[in-house]
Amino acid sequence: MAPMKGLTVFIADLRKCRSHEDEEKRVNKELANIRTKFKEPGLNGYNRKKYVCKLVYMALLGYEVSFGHREAVDLVNSAKYSEKQIGYLAISLLMEEDADYGRMVVAAMSRDIHDTNEFNVSLALNAVSNICTREIAEVLTQDIVAQLLSPAASMFIKKKASLCLLRLLRRYPEAVNAQQWAARVIPYLGHRDIGVTLSVASLVTALAQQFPEDTRKAASFAVRRLKSLVIDNEYAAEYIYYKVPAPWLQIKLLRLLQYFPAPESPELRSLLLSILRHIIDVSQDTPRELQQMNAQYSILFEAINLGIQLDIDQGLMQECAVLLGRFITSREINVRYLGLETMAHLAAYIDSLDTIKTYQGVIIQSLRDRDVSVRRRALDLLYSMCDVGSAKTIVSELLRHMVVADFTLREEMALKVAILTEKYATEYSWYVDVMMRLVSLAGDHMGDEVWHRIVQVILGNEELQLYACKIALQTLKAPVCHESALKVSAYVLGEFGHLIANAPDCAPVDQLKALQSKMAAGSQSARAVALTTVGKFINLFPEIKTLCLRVLDRYRGALDAELQQRACEYYALATLESEDLMPTVFEEMPPFPERRSALMSRLLKREADTEDQRTWVFGGREINRERKLQKAGKTAEDSEEPPSAPQVLEALEPVGLPVADGGQTPEELARVAKSKRHYARLLWENDGILYDGDEIQVGLVAQYKPPAGRVGVFLGNKSTAPIYDISITVTSVDESNETQLVVQPAAGQGPLPDSLMQLGQARVFFDVKCTDVFATAPTLRIAYTMAGAPTVSELQMPVTIAHFIDPVTITVADFFSRWKQLGDAAIGEAQNVLKTPFLSTDSGAIQWLRNVVGGAGFALIQGADAEPDNIVGVGIATTENAGRFGCLIRVEPKPAHGLTRVTIRATNPTVAKVVATNINMIFESR
């Protein structure tokens, strides 16, 4: 691209500025100049490109650029490559997802993707990957797939198309309908061009993680392609990297195969085993150059991981163990790291750990490695290889190392020590000794889950309780007692202190004095647990009631509200005339029900997935086998009872979409379900796609100012043939709606075009006015003729009484006052308990719920509910003749149960019912 003098001078001026104020002054001057130039008629392409470049540079410097987007779109639509390039660059940097010019950008991208000039296609694909909005994913995915599969497309475009699909799949997996085209992409793993195969391998790996059943045939393609590279030596010379053929492709294919089970075909199984053995044999030769060593070892470790994952030959596994033993003693840090990680993977699948245990001393020594990442992998390996025979040795070594371990490792090390101690304890005394020592050593680096779990285990095992009481009292009498140890000791003595009351130096008064000596130095939470123990002592040991009351009386004036409340309540209970209530309140805690350890759940949360999901976790053979069974069970459960066609059709009836009387094909059902999702989205957003078919696409944009509004309907031609005789009208399904909701074409707009060519677009605007509360949405009727055949599509238009709700902000007290009034009056209330399984898996689900309630027209009242995740909102529905109707909403999500209760109370029952129906549809479409 030729240099632009004006841009060069502008950048030079900014670099000469001596202060930020001078730079800002120069930028503001240039922004004013550009704004003036954009208003001038007849601006040529060169100047438009130059000014947009200046805006991009200012945006990169951090200045806000609020104009120039239309000019960037004009550059995108230019026929010149240099202008189109700058246009796409500006759009990629400046465009927001909800921009009003987004449709024009999508239309330009679609046109360039179908261009015969591969440079224009490349620019469009790059822009799609960079911008990557939901609308782009929904509209352009099929066009990008067509480019990947097109025999006329160049290798360069095929590579870009596959990587673009990968980006869309990772960002919006539900919007790209990958199951429809995944099977057609898989054969490209055998493409003659290695670059195309490499790009497609990344795409298929992502598909295999989400749709393993639909991509199973990819395993055979991957094995045969590996054979051609590793055994047959079929590759181009330019793909040899330091005597290693296409190492990146080998690694990709080996990793892809880890997401599938071992091949059932004996021929394929034997071929895969020979490939793995060949890779291992080649690695025995010592590489002469560092780059060759890195490439060979990368392939080798991935091959070992595949062999472990598939578990197709135990002899190969033992050979891998010996080979890994050599790597963990290497002088290279990277090799040691990979060796430890891969050996942990081996420990998760191998039948016998004896081979790995021969290197136990080397692994323990790795805990003192100078590199922290190696120390972390050594910890993971010790955790994975631990069993009953080696538990005491490993746990004692970890406790000894914890004193000098990095602060970043101590929490994870404490969690793993606690899990191993509980899992492999054969003596009760050993469990108690280790856990009390653990909370004393690493109490500052662990959460409350650890001491909670200790208490749960002691409550559930009577044999532990006596010994635990003795150790708890010894801990309190020690010169130093950690806060977590104080909590455990106080809780245990409060529950079971009577078991040692007759032992020497363990009298009730000794227990109280030991507890009291540590309370003053404890935190608020530790003193709260200790006060509860003092209350329990009054119930257990009446002889020291007077001493306990003195302690409680001292804390009745505490500054902390929690401590004061506990002390006052316990003191009041102890001084009641009747002594019947005290034993009931402080009755001994029952054993906790058997359930999964919270420590294990917390540890598994730390195993965060990257873009590629992990196929195994640290923790040994049992936990990985359980994880594998859970996945298989979930898959079987998902495929066991697929919804029948009548059920799906019945669920779609409220949407008002065209539903056939008889059975429908899966493609038709998918199209109807997709339209339902589009409709539900438009119930809380003001613009988007309403219908996306094979021939046409219908989009809506709306703006409401109750009781009126304006709705724009956009009709796009997706087919290659033109369409004629276009008619777009809105009618009411219910005759009474005609007076309750008035819909008329907006004044001042021209007629619809006589014809609409490929990728053409027509639009019409309607003015809507709500005169009274209405229950049924109007129908959008689109008629046209294509290839001589008339077609009529009727779609339910997303215009409901809920769209005429204005947000209103009130105080928390006023909200609950009106909530109670509406509940007592029973005028209009609608309540649903909806299934929302995404709450437990999506970290942004609560915020999505808030966005939905806000988008539905309600003002969110912050801090109104004691439960922070609960959402409350207030709105007023306005009609022209019937007046205004207040509407309150309360959403109570329960992530642990995957359920959400939605309650709407309004001064009109129809308003409450319509809002509840809309919210229900939005949640179901998630």
mmCIF file of C-alpha atoms in Angstrom, residues 637-766:
data_model
loop_
_atom_site.group_PDB
_atom_site.id
_atom_site.type_symbol
_atom_site.label_atom_id
_atom_site.label_comp_id
_atom_site.label_asym_id
_atom_site.label_seq_id
_atom_site.Cartn_x
_atom_site.Cartn_y
_atom_site.Cartn_z
ATOM 1 C CA GLU A 637 -28.890 -40.683 29.124
ATOM 2 C CA ASP A 638 -28.945 -37.957 26.482
ATOM 3 C CA SER A 639 -29.500 -40.442 23.671
ATOM 4 C CA GLU A 640 -31.796 -42.818 25.559
ATOM 5 C CA GLU A 641 -35.057 -40.911 25.162
ATOM 6 C CA PRO A 642 -34.934 -38.391 22.334
ATOM 7 C CA PRO A 643 -38.019 -36.154 22.205
ATOM 8 C CA SER A 644 -40.670 -37.445 19.873
ATOM 9 C CA ALA A 645 -41.974 -35.379 16.999
ATOM 10 C CA PRO A 646 -45.396 -34.770 18.646
ATOM 11 C CA GLN A 647 -43.698 -33.458 21.791
ATOM 12 C CA VAL A 648 -41.558 -31.065 19.777
ATOM 13 C CA LEU A 649 -44.514 -29.880 17.731
ATOM 14 C CA GLU A 650 -46.613 -29.368 20.842
ATOM 15 C CA ALA A 651 -43.851 -27.311 22.415
ATOM 16 C CA LEU A 652 -43.646 -25.097 19.338
ATOM 17 C CA GLU A 653 -47.379 -24.338 19.073
ATOM 18 C CA PRO A 654 -47.331 -21.275 21.395
ATOM 19 C CA VAL A 655 -44.790 -19.608 19.129
ATOM 20 C CA GLY A 656 -47.245 -19.448 16.281
ATOM 21 C CA LEU A 657 -44.782 -20.924 13.800
ATOM 22 C CA PRO A 658 -46.117 -23.027 10.921
ATOM 23 C CA VAL A 659 -46.474 -26.604 12.187
ATOM 24 C CA ALA A 660 -47.516 -29.430 9.897
ATOM 25 C CA ASP A 661 -50.236 -31.858 10.869
ATOM 26 C CA GLY A 662 -48.149 -34.920 10.058
ATOM 27 C CA GLY A 663 -44.592 -35.877 10.899
ATOM 28 C CA GLN A 664 -41.764 -33.557 9.903
ATOM 29 C CA THR A 665 -38.235 -34.304 8.804
ATOM 30 C CA PRO A 666 -35.354 -33.602 11.225
ATOM 31 C CA GLU A 667 -34.291 -30.694 9.001
ATOM 32 C CA GLU A 668 -37.743 -29.124 9.273
ATOM 33 C CA LEU A 669 -37.870 -29.646 13.014
ATOM 34 C CA ALA A 670 -34.427 -28.064 13.357
ATOM 35 C CA ARG A 671 -35.548 -25.084 11.301
ATOM 36 C CA VAL A 672 -38.655 -24.598 13.457
ATOM 37 C CA ALA A 673 -36.608 -24.902 16.651
ATOM 38 C CA LYS A 674 -34.157 -22.338 15.314
ATOM 39 C CA SER A 675 -37.014 -19.942 14.527
ATOM 40 C CA LYS A 676 -38.299 -20.424 18.063
ATOM 41 C CA ARG A 677 -34.924 -19.344 19.425
ATOM 42 C CA HIS A 678 -34.958 -16.281 17.161
ATOM 43 C CA TYR A 679 -38.465 -15.364 18.328
ATOM 44 C CA ALA A 680 -37.540 -15.776 22.003
ATOM 45 C CA ARG A 681 -34.501 -13.548 21.589
ATOM 46 C CA LEU A 682 -36.641 -10.764 20.132
ATOM 47 C CA LEU A 683 -38.829 -10.851 23.238
ATOM 48 C CA TRP A 684 -36.067 -9.096 25.185
ATOM 49 C CA GLU A 685 -33.901 -7.551 22.464
ATOM 50 C CA ASN A 686 -35.045 -4.896 20.002
ATOM 51 C CA ASP A 687 -33.311 -6.168 16.885
ATOM 52 C CA GLY A 688 -32.325 -9.496 15.406
ATOM 53 C CA ILE A 689 -33.329 -12.274 13.020
ATOM 54 C CA LEU A 690 -36.906 -13.568 13.194
ATOM 55 C CA TYR A 691 -36.710 -16.266 10.502
ATOM 56 C CA ASP A 692 -33.797 -17.782 8.595
ATOM 57 C CA GLY A 693 -34.869 -20.156 5.842
ATOM 58 C CA ASP A 694 -33.350 -21.546 2.660
ATOM 59 C CA GLU A 695 -34.921 -18.872 0.443
ATOM 60 C CA ILE A 696 -35.482 -15.823 2.621
ATOM 61 C CA GLN A 697 -34.276 -14.264 5.839
ATOM 62 C CA VAL A 698 -36.515 -12.008 7.919
ATOM 63 C CA GLY A 699 -35.066 -9.527 10.400
ATOM 64 C CA LEU A 700 -36.748 -7.134 12.818
ATOM 65 C CA VAL A 701 -35.740 -3.876 14.459
ATOM 66 C CA ALA A 702 -38.068 -2.187 16.959
ATOM 67 C CA GLN A 703 -38.265 0.965 19.010
ATOM 68 C CA TYR A 704 -40.933 1.514 21.672
ATOM 69 C CA LYS A 705 -42.163 4.593 23.484
ATOM 70 C CA PRO A 706 -45.278 3.265 25.258
ATOM 71 C CA PRO A 707 -48.038 3.169 24.304
ATOM 72 C CA ALA A 708 -46.620 3.505 20.756
ATOM 73 C CA GLY A 709 -43.774 1.980 18.839
ATOM 74 C CA ARG A 710 -42.289 1.382 15.420
ATOM 75 C CA VAL A 711 -41.247 -2.027 14.058
ATOM 76 C CA GLY A 712 -39.108 -2.430 10.944
ATOM 77 C CA VAL A 713 -39.234 -5.668 8.947
ATOM 78 C CA PHE A 714 -36.281 -6.543 6.696
ATOM 79 C CA LEU A 715 -36.677 -9.197 3.995
ATOM 80 C CA GLY A 716 -33.513 -10.655 2.459
ATOM 81 C CA ASN A 717 -33.229 -12.964 -0.559
ATOM 82 C CA LYS A 718 -30.846 -15.873 0.217
ATOM 83 C CA SER A 719 -31.504 -17.875 -2.929
ATOM 84 C CA THR A 720 -29.794 -17.508 -6.305
ATOM 85 C CA ALA A 721 -33.124 -16.789 -8.075
ATOM 86 C CA PRO A 722 -34.915 -13.416 -7.864
ATOM 87 C CA ILE A 723 -38.238 -13.085 -6.049
ATOM 88 C CA TYR A 724 -41.229 -11.067 -7.316
ATOM 89 C CA ASP A 725 -44.664 -9.869 -6.157
ATOM 90 C CA ILE A 726 -43.468 -9.131 -2.634
ATOM 91 C CA SER A 727 -46.096 -8.386 0.009
ATOM 92 C CA ILE A 728 -45.486 -7.799 3.736
ATOM 93 C CA THR A 729 -48.555 -7.297 5.961
ATOM 94 C CA VAL A 730 -49.478 -7.643 9.631
ATOM 95 C CA THR A 731 -52.807 -9.095 10.755
ATOM 96 C CA SER A 732 -54.317 -10.077 14.098
ATOM 97 C CA VAL A 733 -55.085 -13.703 14.945
ATOM 98 C CA ASP A 734 -57.693 -12.652 17.506
ATOM 99 C CA GLU A 735 -60.412 -10.328 16.191
ATOM 100 C CA SER A 736 -60.517 -8.464 19.506
ATOM 101 C CA ASN A 737 -56.839 -7.605 19.053
ATOM 102 C CA GLU A 738 -57.668 -5.309 16.137
ATOM 103 C CA THR A 739 -58.948 -2.677 18.559
ATOM 104 C CA GLN A 740 -56.491 -3.460 21.371
ATOM 105 C CA LEU A 741 -53.382 -3.277 19.168
ATOM 106 C CA VAL A 742 -53.414 -1.056 16.109
ATOM 107 C CA VAL A 743 -50.773 -1.865 13.468
ATOM 108 C CA GLN A 744 -50.430 0.364 10.393
ATOM 109 C CA PRO A 745 -47.709 0.884 7.771
ATOM 110 C CA ALA A 746 -45.583 3.887 8.683
ATOM 111 C CA ALA A 747 -46.195 7.034 6.695
ATOM 112 C CA GLY A 748 -43.626 8.512 4.341
ATOM 113 C CA GLN A 749 -42.048 5.272 3.088
ATOM 114 C CA GLY A 750 -41.875 4.155 -0.509
ATOM 115 C CA PRO A 751 -43.421 1.001 -1.977
ATOM 116 C CA LEU A 752 -41.724 -2.375 -1.844
ATOM 117 C CA PRO A 753 -39.473 -3.188 -4.839
ATOM 118 C CA ASP A 754 -40.960 -5.102 -7.775
ATOM 119 C CA SER A 755 -38.228 -7.747 -7.478
ATOM 120 C CA LEU A 756 -35.463 -8.715 -5.145
ATOM 121 C CA MET A 757 -32.249 -10.164 -6.558
ATOM 122 C CA GLN A 758 -29.786 -12.479 -4.780
ATOM 123 C CA LEU A 759 -28.554 -10.941 -1.490
ATOM 124 C CA GLY A 760 -30.954 -8.048 -2.027
ATOM 125 C CA GLN A 761 -32.964 -6.613 0.832
ATOM 126 C CA ALA A 762 -36.380 -4.951 1.166
ATOM 127 C CA ARG A 763 -37.754 -3.231 4.236
ATOM 128 C CA VAL A 764 -41.045 -1.871 5.534
ATOM 129 C CA PHE A 765 -41.876 -0.108 8.801
ATOM 130 C CA PHE A 766 -45.053 -0.440 10.852
#
